[in-house]
Coordinates of C-alpha atoms in Angstrom, one line a residue:
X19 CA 0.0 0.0 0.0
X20 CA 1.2 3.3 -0.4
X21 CA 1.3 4.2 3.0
X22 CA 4.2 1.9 3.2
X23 CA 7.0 4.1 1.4
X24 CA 8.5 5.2 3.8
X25 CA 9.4 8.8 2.1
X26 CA 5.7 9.4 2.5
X27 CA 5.6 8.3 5.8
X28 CA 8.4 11.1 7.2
X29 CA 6.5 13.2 5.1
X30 CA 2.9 13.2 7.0
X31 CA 4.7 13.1 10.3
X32 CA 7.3 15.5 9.8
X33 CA 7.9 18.3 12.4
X34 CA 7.2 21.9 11.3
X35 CA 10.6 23.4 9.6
X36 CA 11.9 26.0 7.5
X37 CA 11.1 25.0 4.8
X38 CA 7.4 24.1 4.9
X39 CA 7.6 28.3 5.3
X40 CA 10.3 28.4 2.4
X41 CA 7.7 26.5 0.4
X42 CA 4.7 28.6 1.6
X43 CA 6.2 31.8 0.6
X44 CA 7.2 30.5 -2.8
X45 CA 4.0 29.7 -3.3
X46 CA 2.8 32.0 -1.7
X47 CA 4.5 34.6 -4.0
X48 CA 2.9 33.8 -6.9
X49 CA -0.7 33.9 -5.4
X50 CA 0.0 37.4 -4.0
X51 CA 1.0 38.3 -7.7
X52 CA -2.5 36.5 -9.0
X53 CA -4.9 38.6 -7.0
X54 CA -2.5 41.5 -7.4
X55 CA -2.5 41.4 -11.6
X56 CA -6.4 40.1 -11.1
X57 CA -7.5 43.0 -9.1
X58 CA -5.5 45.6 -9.9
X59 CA -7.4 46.6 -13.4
X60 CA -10.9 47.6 -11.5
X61 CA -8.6 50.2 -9.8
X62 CA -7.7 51.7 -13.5
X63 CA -10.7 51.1 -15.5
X64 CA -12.5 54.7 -14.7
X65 CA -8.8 56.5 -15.5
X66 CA -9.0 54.6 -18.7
X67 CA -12.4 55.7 -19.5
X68 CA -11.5 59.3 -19.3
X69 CA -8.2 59.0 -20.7
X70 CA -10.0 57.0 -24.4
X71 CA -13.2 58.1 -24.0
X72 CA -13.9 61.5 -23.2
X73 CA -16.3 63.3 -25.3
X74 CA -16.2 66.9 -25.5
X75 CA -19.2 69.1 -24.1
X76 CA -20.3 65.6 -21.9
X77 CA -21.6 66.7 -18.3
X78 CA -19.5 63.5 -16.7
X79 CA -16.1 62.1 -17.5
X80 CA -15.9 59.8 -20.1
X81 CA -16.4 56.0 -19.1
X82 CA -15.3 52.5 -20.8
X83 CA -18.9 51.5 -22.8
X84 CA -20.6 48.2 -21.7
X85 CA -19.0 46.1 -23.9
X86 CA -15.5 47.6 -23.5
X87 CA -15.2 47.2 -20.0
X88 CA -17.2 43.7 -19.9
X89 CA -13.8 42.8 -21.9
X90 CA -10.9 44.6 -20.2
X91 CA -12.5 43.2 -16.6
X92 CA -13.2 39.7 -17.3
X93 CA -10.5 38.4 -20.3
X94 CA -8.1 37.7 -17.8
X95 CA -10.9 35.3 -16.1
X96 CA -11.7 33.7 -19.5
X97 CA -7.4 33.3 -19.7
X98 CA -7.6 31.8 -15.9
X99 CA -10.3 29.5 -16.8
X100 CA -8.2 28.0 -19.8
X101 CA -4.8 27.7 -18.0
X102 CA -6.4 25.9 -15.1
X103 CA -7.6 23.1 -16.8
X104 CA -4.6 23.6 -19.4
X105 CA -1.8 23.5 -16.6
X106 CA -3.5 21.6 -14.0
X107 CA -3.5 18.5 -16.9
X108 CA 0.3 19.1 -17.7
X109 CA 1.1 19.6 -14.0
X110 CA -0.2 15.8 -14.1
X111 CA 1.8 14.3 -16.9
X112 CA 5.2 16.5 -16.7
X113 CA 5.3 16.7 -12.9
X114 CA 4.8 19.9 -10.7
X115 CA 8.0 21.3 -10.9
X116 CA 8.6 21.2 -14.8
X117 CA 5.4 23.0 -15.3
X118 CA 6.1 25.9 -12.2
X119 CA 8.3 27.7 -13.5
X120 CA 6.1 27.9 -17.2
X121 CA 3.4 30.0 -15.4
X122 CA 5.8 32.3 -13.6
X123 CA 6.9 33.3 -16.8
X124 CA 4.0 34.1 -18.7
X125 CA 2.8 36.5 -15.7
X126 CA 6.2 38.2 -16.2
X127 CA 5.7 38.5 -19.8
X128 CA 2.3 39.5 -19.7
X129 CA 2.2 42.1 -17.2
X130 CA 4.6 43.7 -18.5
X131 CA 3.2 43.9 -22.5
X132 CA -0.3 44.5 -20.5
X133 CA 1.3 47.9 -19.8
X134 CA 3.3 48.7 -23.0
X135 CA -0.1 48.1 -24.7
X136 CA 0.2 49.3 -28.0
X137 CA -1.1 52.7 -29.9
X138 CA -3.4 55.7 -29.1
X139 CA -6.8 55.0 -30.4
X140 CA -8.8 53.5 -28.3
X141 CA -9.7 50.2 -29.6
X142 CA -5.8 49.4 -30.6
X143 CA -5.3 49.9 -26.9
X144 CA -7.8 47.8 -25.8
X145 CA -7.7 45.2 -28.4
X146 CA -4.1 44.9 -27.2
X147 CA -4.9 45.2 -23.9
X148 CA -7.5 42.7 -23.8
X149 CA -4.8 40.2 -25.9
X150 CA -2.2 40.2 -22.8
X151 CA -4.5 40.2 -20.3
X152 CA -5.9 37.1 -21.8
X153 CA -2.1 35.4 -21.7
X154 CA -1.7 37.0 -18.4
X155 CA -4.7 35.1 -17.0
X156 CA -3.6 31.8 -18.7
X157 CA -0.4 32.0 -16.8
X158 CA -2.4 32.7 -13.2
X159 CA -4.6 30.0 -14.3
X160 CA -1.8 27.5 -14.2
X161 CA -0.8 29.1 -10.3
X162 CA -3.7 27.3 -8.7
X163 CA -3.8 23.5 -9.2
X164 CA 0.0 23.4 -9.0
X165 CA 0.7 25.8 -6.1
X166 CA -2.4 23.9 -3.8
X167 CA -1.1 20.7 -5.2
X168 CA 2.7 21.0 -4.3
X169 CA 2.0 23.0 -0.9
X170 CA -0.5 19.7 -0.3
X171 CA 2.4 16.7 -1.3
X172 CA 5.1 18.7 0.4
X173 CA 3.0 19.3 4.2
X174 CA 2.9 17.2 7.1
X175 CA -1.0 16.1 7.5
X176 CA -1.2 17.6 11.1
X177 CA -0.9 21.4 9.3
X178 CA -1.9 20.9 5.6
X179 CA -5.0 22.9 5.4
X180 CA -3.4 26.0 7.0
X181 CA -0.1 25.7 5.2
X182 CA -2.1 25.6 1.9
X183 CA -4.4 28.0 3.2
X184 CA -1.5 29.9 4.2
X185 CA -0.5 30.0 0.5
X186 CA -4.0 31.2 -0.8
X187 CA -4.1 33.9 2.3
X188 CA -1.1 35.7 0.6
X189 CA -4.2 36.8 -2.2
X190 CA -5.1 39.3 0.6
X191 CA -1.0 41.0 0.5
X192 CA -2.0 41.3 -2.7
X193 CA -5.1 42.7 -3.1
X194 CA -3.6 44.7 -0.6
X195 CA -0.6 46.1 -2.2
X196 CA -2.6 46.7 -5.4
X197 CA -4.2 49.2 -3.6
X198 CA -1.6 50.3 -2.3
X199 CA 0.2 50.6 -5.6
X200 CA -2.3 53.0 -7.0
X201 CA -2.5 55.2 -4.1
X202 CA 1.5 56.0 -4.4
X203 CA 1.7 56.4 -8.4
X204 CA -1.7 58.7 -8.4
X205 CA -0.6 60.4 -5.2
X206 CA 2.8 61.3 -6.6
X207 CA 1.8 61.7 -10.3
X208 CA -1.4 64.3 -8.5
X209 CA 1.2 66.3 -6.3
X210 CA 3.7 66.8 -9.7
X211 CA 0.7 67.6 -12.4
X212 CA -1.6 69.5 -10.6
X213 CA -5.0 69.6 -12.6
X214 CA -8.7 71.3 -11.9
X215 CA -11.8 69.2 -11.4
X216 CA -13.8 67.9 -14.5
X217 CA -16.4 70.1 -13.8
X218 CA -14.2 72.9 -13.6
X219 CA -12.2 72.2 -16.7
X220 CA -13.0 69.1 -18.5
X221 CA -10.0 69.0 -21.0
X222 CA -7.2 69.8 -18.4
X223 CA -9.0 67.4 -15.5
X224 CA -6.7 64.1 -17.1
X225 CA -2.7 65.2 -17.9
X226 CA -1.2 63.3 -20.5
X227 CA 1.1 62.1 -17.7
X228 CA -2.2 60.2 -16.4
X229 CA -1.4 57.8 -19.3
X230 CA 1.9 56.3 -17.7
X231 CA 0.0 55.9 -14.2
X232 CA -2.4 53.0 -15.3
X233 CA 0.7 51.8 -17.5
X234 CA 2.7 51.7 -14.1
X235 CA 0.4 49.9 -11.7
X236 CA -0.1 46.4 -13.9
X237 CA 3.6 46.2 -15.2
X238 CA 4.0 46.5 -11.2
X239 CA 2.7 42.6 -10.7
X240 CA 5.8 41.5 -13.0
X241 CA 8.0 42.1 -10.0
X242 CA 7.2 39.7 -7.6
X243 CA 6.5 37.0 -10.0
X244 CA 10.2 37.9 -11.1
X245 CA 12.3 37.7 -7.8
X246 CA 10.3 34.5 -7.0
X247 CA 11.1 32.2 -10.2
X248 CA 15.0 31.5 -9.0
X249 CA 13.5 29.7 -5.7
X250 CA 10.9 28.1 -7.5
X251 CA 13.5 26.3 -10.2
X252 CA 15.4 25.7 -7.1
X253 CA 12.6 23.3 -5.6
X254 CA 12.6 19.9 -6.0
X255 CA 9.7 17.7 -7.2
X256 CA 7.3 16.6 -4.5
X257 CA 8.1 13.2 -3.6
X258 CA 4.7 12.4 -4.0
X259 CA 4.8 12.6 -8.0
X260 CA 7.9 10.9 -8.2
X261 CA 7.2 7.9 -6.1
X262 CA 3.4 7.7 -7.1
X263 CA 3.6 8.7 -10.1
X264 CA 7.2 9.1 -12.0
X265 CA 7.6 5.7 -9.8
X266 CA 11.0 6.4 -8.5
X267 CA 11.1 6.1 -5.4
X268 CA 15.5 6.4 -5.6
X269 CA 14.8 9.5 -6.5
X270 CA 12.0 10.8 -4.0
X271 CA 13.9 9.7 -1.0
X272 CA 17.3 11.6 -2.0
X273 CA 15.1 14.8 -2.6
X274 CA 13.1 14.6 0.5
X275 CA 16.2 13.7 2.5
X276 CA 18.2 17.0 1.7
X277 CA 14.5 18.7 2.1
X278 CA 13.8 17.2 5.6
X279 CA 17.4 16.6 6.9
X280 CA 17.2 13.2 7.4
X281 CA 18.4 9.7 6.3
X282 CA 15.5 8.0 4.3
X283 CA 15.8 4.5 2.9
X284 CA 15.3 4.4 -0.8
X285 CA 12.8 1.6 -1.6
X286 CA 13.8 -1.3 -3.8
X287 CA 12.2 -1.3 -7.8
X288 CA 10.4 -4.3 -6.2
X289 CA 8.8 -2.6 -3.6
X290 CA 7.6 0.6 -5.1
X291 CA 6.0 -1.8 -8.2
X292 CA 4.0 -3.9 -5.5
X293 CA 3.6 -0.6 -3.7
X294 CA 1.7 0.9 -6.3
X295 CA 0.3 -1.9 -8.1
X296 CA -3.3 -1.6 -7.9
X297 CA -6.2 -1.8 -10.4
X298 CA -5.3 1.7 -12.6
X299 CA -8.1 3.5 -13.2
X300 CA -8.6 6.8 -15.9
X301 CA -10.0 10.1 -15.2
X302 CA -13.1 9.5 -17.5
X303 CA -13.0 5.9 -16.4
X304 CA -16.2 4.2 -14.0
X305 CA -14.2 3.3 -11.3
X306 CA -13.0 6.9 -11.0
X307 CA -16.7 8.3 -11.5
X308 CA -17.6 5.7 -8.6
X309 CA -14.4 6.8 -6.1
X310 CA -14.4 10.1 -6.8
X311 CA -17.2 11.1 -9.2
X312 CA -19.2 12.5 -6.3
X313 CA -16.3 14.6 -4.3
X314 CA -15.5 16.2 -7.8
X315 CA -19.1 17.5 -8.3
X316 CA -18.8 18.7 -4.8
X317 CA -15.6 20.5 -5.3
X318 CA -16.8 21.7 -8.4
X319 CA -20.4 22.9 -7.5
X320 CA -19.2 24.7 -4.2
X321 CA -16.5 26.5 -5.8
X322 CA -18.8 27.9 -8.9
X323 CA -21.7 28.9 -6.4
X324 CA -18.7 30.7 -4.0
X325 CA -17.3 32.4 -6.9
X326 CA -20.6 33.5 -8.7
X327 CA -21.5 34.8 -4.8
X328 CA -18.0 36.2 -4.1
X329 CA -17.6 38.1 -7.6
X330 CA -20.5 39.8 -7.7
X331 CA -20.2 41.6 -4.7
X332 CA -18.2 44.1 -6.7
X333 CA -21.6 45.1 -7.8
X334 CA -22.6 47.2 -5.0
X335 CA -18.7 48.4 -3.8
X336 CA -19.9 51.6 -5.8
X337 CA -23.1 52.1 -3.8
X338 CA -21.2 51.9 -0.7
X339 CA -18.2 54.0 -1.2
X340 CA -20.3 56.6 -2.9
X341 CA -22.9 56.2 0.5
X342 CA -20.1 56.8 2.9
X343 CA -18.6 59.8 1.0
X344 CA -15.4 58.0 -0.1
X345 CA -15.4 58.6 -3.4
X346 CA -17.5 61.8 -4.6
X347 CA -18.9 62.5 -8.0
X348 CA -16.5 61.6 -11.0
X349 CA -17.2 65.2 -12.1
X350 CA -15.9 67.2 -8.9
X351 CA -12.5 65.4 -9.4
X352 CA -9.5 65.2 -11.5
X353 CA -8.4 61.6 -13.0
X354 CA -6.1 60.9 -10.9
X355 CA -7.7 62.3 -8.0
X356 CA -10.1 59.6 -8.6
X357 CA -7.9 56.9 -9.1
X358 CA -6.3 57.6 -5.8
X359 CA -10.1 57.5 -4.1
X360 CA -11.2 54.4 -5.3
X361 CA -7.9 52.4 -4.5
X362 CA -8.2 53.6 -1.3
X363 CA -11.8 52.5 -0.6
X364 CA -10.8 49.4 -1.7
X365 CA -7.2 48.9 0.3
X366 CA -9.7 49.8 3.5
X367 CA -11.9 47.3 2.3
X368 CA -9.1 44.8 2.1
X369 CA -7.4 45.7 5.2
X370 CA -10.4 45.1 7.5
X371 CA -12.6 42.0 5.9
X372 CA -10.6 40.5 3.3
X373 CA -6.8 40.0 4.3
X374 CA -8.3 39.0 8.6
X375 CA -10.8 36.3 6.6
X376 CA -7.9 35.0 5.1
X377 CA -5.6 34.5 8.0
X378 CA -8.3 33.2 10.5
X379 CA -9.0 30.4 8.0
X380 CA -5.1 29.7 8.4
X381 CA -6.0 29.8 12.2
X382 CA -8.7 27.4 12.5
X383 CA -8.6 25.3 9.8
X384 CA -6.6 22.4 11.4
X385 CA -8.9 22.7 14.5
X386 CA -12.9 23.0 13.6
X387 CA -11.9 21.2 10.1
X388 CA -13.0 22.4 6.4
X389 CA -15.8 21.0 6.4
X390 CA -17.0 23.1 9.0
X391 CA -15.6 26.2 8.0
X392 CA -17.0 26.1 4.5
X393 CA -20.5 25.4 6.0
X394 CA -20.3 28.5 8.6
X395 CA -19.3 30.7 5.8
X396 CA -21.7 30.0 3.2
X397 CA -24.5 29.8 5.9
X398 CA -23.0 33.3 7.0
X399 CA -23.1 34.3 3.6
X400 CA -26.7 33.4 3.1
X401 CA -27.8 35.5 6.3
X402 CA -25.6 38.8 5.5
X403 CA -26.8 38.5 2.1
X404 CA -30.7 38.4 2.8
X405 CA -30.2 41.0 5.7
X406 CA -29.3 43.3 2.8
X407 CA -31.5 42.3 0.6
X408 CA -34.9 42.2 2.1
X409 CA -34.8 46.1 3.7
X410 CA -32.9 46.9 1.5
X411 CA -34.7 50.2 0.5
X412 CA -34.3 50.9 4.4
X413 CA -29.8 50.4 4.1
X414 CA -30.3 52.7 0.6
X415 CA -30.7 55.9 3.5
X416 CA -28.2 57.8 4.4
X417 CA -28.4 57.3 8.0
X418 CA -28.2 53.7 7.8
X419 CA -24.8 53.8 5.3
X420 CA -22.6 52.6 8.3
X421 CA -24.6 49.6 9.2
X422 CA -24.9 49.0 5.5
X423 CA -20.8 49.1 5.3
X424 CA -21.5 46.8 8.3
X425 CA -23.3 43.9 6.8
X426 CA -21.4 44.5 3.1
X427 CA -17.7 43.8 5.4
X428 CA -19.0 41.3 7.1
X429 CA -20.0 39.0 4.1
X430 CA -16.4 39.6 2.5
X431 CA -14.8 38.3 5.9
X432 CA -17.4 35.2 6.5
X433 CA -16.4 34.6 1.8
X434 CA -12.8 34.5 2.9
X435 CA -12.9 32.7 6.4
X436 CA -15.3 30.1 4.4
X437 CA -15.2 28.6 1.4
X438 CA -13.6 31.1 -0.3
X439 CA -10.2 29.4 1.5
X440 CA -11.7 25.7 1.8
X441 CA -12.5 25.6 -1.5
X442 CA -9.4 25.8 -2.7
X443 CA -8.0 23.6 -0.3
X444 CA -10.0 20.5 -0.4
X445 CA -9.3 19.3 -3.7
X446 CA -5.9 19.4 -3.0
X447 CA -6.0 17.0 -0.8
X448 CA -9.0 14.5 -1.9
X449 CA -7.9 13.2 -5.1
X450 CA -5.3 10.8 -6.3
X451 CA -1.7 11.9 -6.9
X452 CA -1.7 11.2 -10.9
X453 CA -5.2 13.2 -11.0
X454 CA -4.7 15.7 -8.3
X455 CA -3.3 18.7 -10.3
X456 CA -6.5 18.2 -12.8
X457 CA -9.1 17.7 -10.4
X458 CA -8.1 21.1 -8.7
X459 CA -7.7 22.5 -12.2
X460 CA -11.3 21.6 -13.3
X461 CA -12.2 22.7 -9.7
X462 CA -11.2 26.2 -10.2
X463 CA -12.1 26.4 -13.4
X464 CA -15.9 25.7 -12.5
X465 CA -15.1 28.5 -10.1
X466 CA -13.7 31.1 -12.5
X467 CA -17.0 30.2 -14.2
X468 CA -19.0 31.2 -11.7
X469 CA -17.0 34.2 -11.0
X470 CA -17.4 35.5 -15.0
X471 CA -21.0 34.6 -14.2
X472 CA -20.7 37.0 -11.0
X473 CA -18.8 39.4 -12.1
X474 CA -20.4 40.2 -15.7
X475 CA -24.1 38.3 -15.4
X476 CA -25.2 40.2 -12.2
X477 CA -23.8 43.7 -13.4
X478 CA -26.6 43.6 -16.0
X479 CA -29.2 42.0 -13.7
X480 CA -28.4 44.8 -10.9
X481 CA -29.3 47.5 -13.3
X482 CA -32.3 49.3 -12.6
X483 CA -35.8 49.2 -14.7
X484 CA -35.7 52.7 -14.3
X485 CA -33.5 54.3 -17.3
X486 CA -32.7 57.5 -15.3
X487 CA -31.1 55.1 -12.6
X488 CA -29.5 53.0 -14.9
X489 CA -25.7 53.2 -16.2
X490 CA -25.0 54.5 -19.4
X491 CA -25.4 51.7 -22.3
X492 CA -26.9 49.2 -20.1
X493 CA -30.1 47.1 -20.4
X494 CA -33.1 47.0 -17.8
X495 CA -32.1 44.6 -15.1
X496 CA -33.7 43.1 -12.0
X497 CA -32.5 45.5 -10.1
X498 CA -29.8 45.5 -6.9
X499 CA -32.4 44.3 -4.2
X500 CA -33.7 41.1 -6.6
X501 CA -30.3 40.5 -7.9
X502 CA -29.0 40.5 -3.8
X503 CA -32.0 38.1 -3.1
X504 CA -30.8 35.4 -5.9
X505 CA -27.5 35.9 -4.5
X506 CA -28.7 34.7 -1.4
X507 CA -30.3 31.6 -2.8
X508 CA -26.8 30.5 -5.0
X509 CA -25.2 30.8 -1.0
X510 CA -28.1 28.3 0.1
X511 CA -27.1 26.2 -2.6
X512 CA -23.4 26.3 -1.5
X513 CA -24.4 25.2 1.9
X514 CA -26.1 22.4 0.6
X515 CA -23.3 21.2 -2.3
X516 CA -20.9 21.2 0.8
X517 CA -22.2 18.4 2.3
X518 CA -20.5 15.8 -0.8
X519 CA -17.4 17.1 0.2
X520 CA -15.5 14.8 2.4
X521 CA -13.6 16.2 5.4
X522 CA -9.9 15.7 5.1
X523 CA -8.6 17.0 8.3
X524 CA -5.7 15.2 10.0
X525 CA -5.6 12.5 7.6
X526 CA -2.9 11.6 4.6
X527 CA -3.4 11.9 1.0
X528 CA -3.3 8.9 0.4
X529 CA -5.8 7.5 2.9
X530 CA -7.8 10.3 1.1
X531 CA -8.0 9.3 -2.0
X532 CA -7.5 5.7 -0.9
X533 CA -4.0 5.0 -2.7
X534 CA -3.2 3.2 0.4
X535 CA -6.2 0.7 -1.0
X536 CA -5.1 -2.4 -2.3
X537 CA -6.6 -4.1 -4.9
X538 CA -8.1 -7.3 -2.9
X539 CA -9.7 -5.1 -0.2
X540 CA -12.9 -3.6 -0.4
X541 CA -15.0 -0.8 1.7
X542 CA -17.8 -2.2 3.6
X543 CA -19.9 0.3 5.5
X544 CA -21.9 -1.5 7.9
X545 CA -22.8 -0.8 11.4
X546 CA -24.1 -2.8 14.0
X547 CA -23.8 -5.8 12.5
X548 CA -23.1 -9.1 14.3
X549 CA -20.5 -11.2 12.1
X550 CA -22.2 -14.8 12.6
X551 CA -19.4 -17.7 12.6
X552 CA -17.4 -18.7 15.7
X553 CA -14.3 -17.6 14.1
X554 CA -15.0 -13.8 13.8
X555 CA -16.3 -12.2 17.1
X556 CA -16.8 -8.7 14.7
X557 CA -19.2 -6.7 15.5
X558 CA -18.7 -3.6 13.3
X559 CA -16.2 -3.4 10.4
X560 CA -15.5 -0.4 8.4
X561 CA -13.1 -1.9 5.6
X562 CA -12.3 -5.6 6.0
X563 CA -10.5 -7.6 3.8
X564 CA -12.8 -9.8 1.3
X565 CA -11.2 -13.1 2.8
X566 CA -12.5 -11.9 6.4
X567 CA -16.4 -11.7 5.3
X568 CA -18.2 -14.6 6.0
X569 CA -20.5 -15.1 2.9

């Protein structure tokens, strides 16, 4: 059984060292540069929208039309989407290592032709644009099955969930820094080019200089994915692929003993063969739809609802800022004045709800389980987002906008310490080692799904059926209040989709995913029952070898 390997053995029940942290921050960097190149284009798409579409004589500054933006915003998803289940297939065949380094490089590439992007006229900027931003997502696509799926096979199983989570936590830094990023290129570029309010002189509002600002903050991202690709060519393949799935046992033992620091017998040829021999079984195959057929659709169904949930919650970020007076009317400011207001609504945002969710899912995860985090949070979802809902006309009042902020916070913090984390730990740890890098690609690719379905679906459902409320270019919708009410029913859903995932806490992969099964045992589940026969004296088995049941 594959529990026997000893490499795997030292792995579960190895102590916490350095580098289970090296490895998290590796990781860990490239997530930080995901949400960072991800979230950083909401901060510049109004600047863009004065900067290629002003029209002269208009009462507001010009914006990005429908279509435009629908684009800019979510072909970096559509990229994601493809490079999951792209890279999370190769990660498979050529081995985790081989295919890191790929990924790293693309989001180098990208981010920084995303900011040389090419031309003046509008739609060559944006077609261009659009083109790297695509590539750009492909590359983050390929960050999330192989970062979970190394960060699982390299952990000890006493603190797997929170070093993985650990990893996906470091999304907060960069949401964060995004933020953070914006406010200190439009501060600066503000304090050198001074310039009058639209309102006050629409032509001089955006310097020409405002063009190298949005430039600036996404060839920013390229630099963290930069000083990390060294460390991650320096990282040797999990020992989990090689034993399991290379089959090299020689070779996962010398790896993991420089790793851990300690002497680990290499297994014979012999012993790895019998180790692993077992009925082999394909992805599309029965026995795989009958092992794991159910846990995928659970993985997968969760992690769509979450991200069609989580996504759209960008919808109302505008209502709110504008509520609580942190971002005025586009026409009493200046571009970059504006730019500098809405990243720092949205580093607040971050800093209070988003980055804490993260880190107490890294807290608790290893003591209430997954499964129980991901139930709270969707449950907490489902509340926060039917307490908004259902008055909703009452939180639309001024002197209700702090209890609104209130309730919008708290849904962000109960996303992100709740499935927002889980999800994208679980099918790390659930699924075979020769399938594990695909099963979390197709997982997160039913997620980025749900979040183009979020993020782009709801925007024209929230509209208003009244065309003075509306946004310019936009169909009638169902409105905000309807639209938060469906939003609360897909949480509902996630609550009950959670229950076919399995809890994984405390035990090893391969237990898991029942590599440690061999091929002349089967699973029973019976309780209570007397074992009739004189021989026996069982009365309750779990998994008994066929030769032990009585017939």
């Amino acid at each position: 059984m594959a529990k026997e390997l000893q490499v795997l053995n030292a792995l579960d029940v190895a102590k916490t060292q350095w580098y289970h942290f090296t490895a998290i921050v590796i990781a860990g960097m490239g997530f930080f540069t995901d949400a960072y190149d991800l979230f950083c284009i909401s901060l510049v798409t109004k600047l863009l929208g004065r900067i290629y579409y002003h029209h002269d004589g208009a009462i507001n500054p010009g914006t990005l039309p429908p279509n435009v933006s629908a684009a800019v915003n979510g072909v970096a998803f559509c990229g994601t989407l493809t490079g999951q289940l792209f890279f999370g297939w190769l990660g498979d065949k050529l081995g985790r290592k081989n295919v890191y380094g790929m990924t790293l490089m693309i989001m180098v590439i990208c981010s920084i032709a995303s900011g040389l992007s090419f031309g003046k006229e509008p739609k060559a900027v944006m077609a261009t644009l659009c083109f790297f931003r695509f590539w750009l997502g492909f590359g983050i696509g390929g960050d999330y099955p192989l970062s979970a799926t190394i960060m699982s096979e390299y952990a000890n199983k006493k603190t797997r969930g929170a070093f993985i989570a650990a990893v996906f936590a470091m999304q907060g830094f960069g949401i964060l820094t995004g933020g953070m990023v914006a406010i200190i290129m439009s501060a600066a570029f503000k304090a050198a080019y001074p310039a009058p309010a639209y309102e006050v002189n629409a032509a001089a509002s955006t310097v020409p200089e405002a063009d190298f600002v949005w430039r600036m903050i996404l060839m920013f991202g390229a630099l963290p994915a930069a000083l990390t690709y060294y460390w991650r060519m320096k990282m040797p393949e999990t020992a989990r692929y090689t034993a399991l799935v290379a089959k090299n046992a020689k070779q996962a033992a010398s790896d993991m003993s420089k790793v851990l620091q300690v002497e680990l017998e290499a297994e014979t040829t012999e012993k790895v063969v019998e180790v692993i021999s077992r009925k082999e079984f394909g992805l599309f195959s029965k026995e795989f739809v009958r092992r794991h057929g159910l846990h995928l659709l659970g993985t997968t169904s969760t992690w769509f609802l979450l991200d069609v949930a989580f996504y759209s919650q960008n919808l109302f970020q505008k209502d709110i800022f504008s509520a609580i007076g942190w971002i005025p009317p586009a026409k009493t400011m200046n571009a970059l004045e504006e730019v500098f207001k809405i990243a720092r609504a949205q580093t607040l945002i971050a800093l209070c709800s988003t980055v804490p969710g993260y880190w107490f899912t890294v807290l608790f995860i290893d003591r209430i389980g997954r499964f129980a985090i991901q139930l709270m949070g969707f449950s907490m979802m489902t509340v926060f987002m039917f307490a908004l809902a259902i008055p909703y006309d009452h939180w639309t009042h001024r002197d209700n906008r702090i209890g609104f902020v209130i309730m919008y916070a708290l849904t962000f913090f109960f996303a992100n310490f709740g499935p927002n984390a889980t999800t994208f730990v679980v099918p790390a740890e659930i699924f075979p080692a020769r399938f594990r890098s695909t099963c979390h690609g197709i997982s997160a690719a039913a997620g980025k799904a749900g979040a183009i379905v979020g993020a782009f679906g709801f925007l024209y459902a929230a509209q208003p059926k009244d065309p003075a409320k509306r946004d310019a270019g936009y169909p009638a919708g169902i409105g905000v209040r309807n639209s938060l009410i469906v939003l609360g029913c897909v949480n509902a859903l996630g609550v009950i989709f959670t229950f076919l995932v399995p809890e994984s806490n405390g035990i090893s992969l391969e237990e898991m995913s029942r590599e440690n099964e061999n091929e002349n045992e089967i699973e029973i589940e019976i309780e209570n029952v007397e074992m009739r026969g004189a021989s026996s004296g069982i009365r309750d088995a779990r998994t008994l070898p066929v030769s032990s049941i009585d017939h």
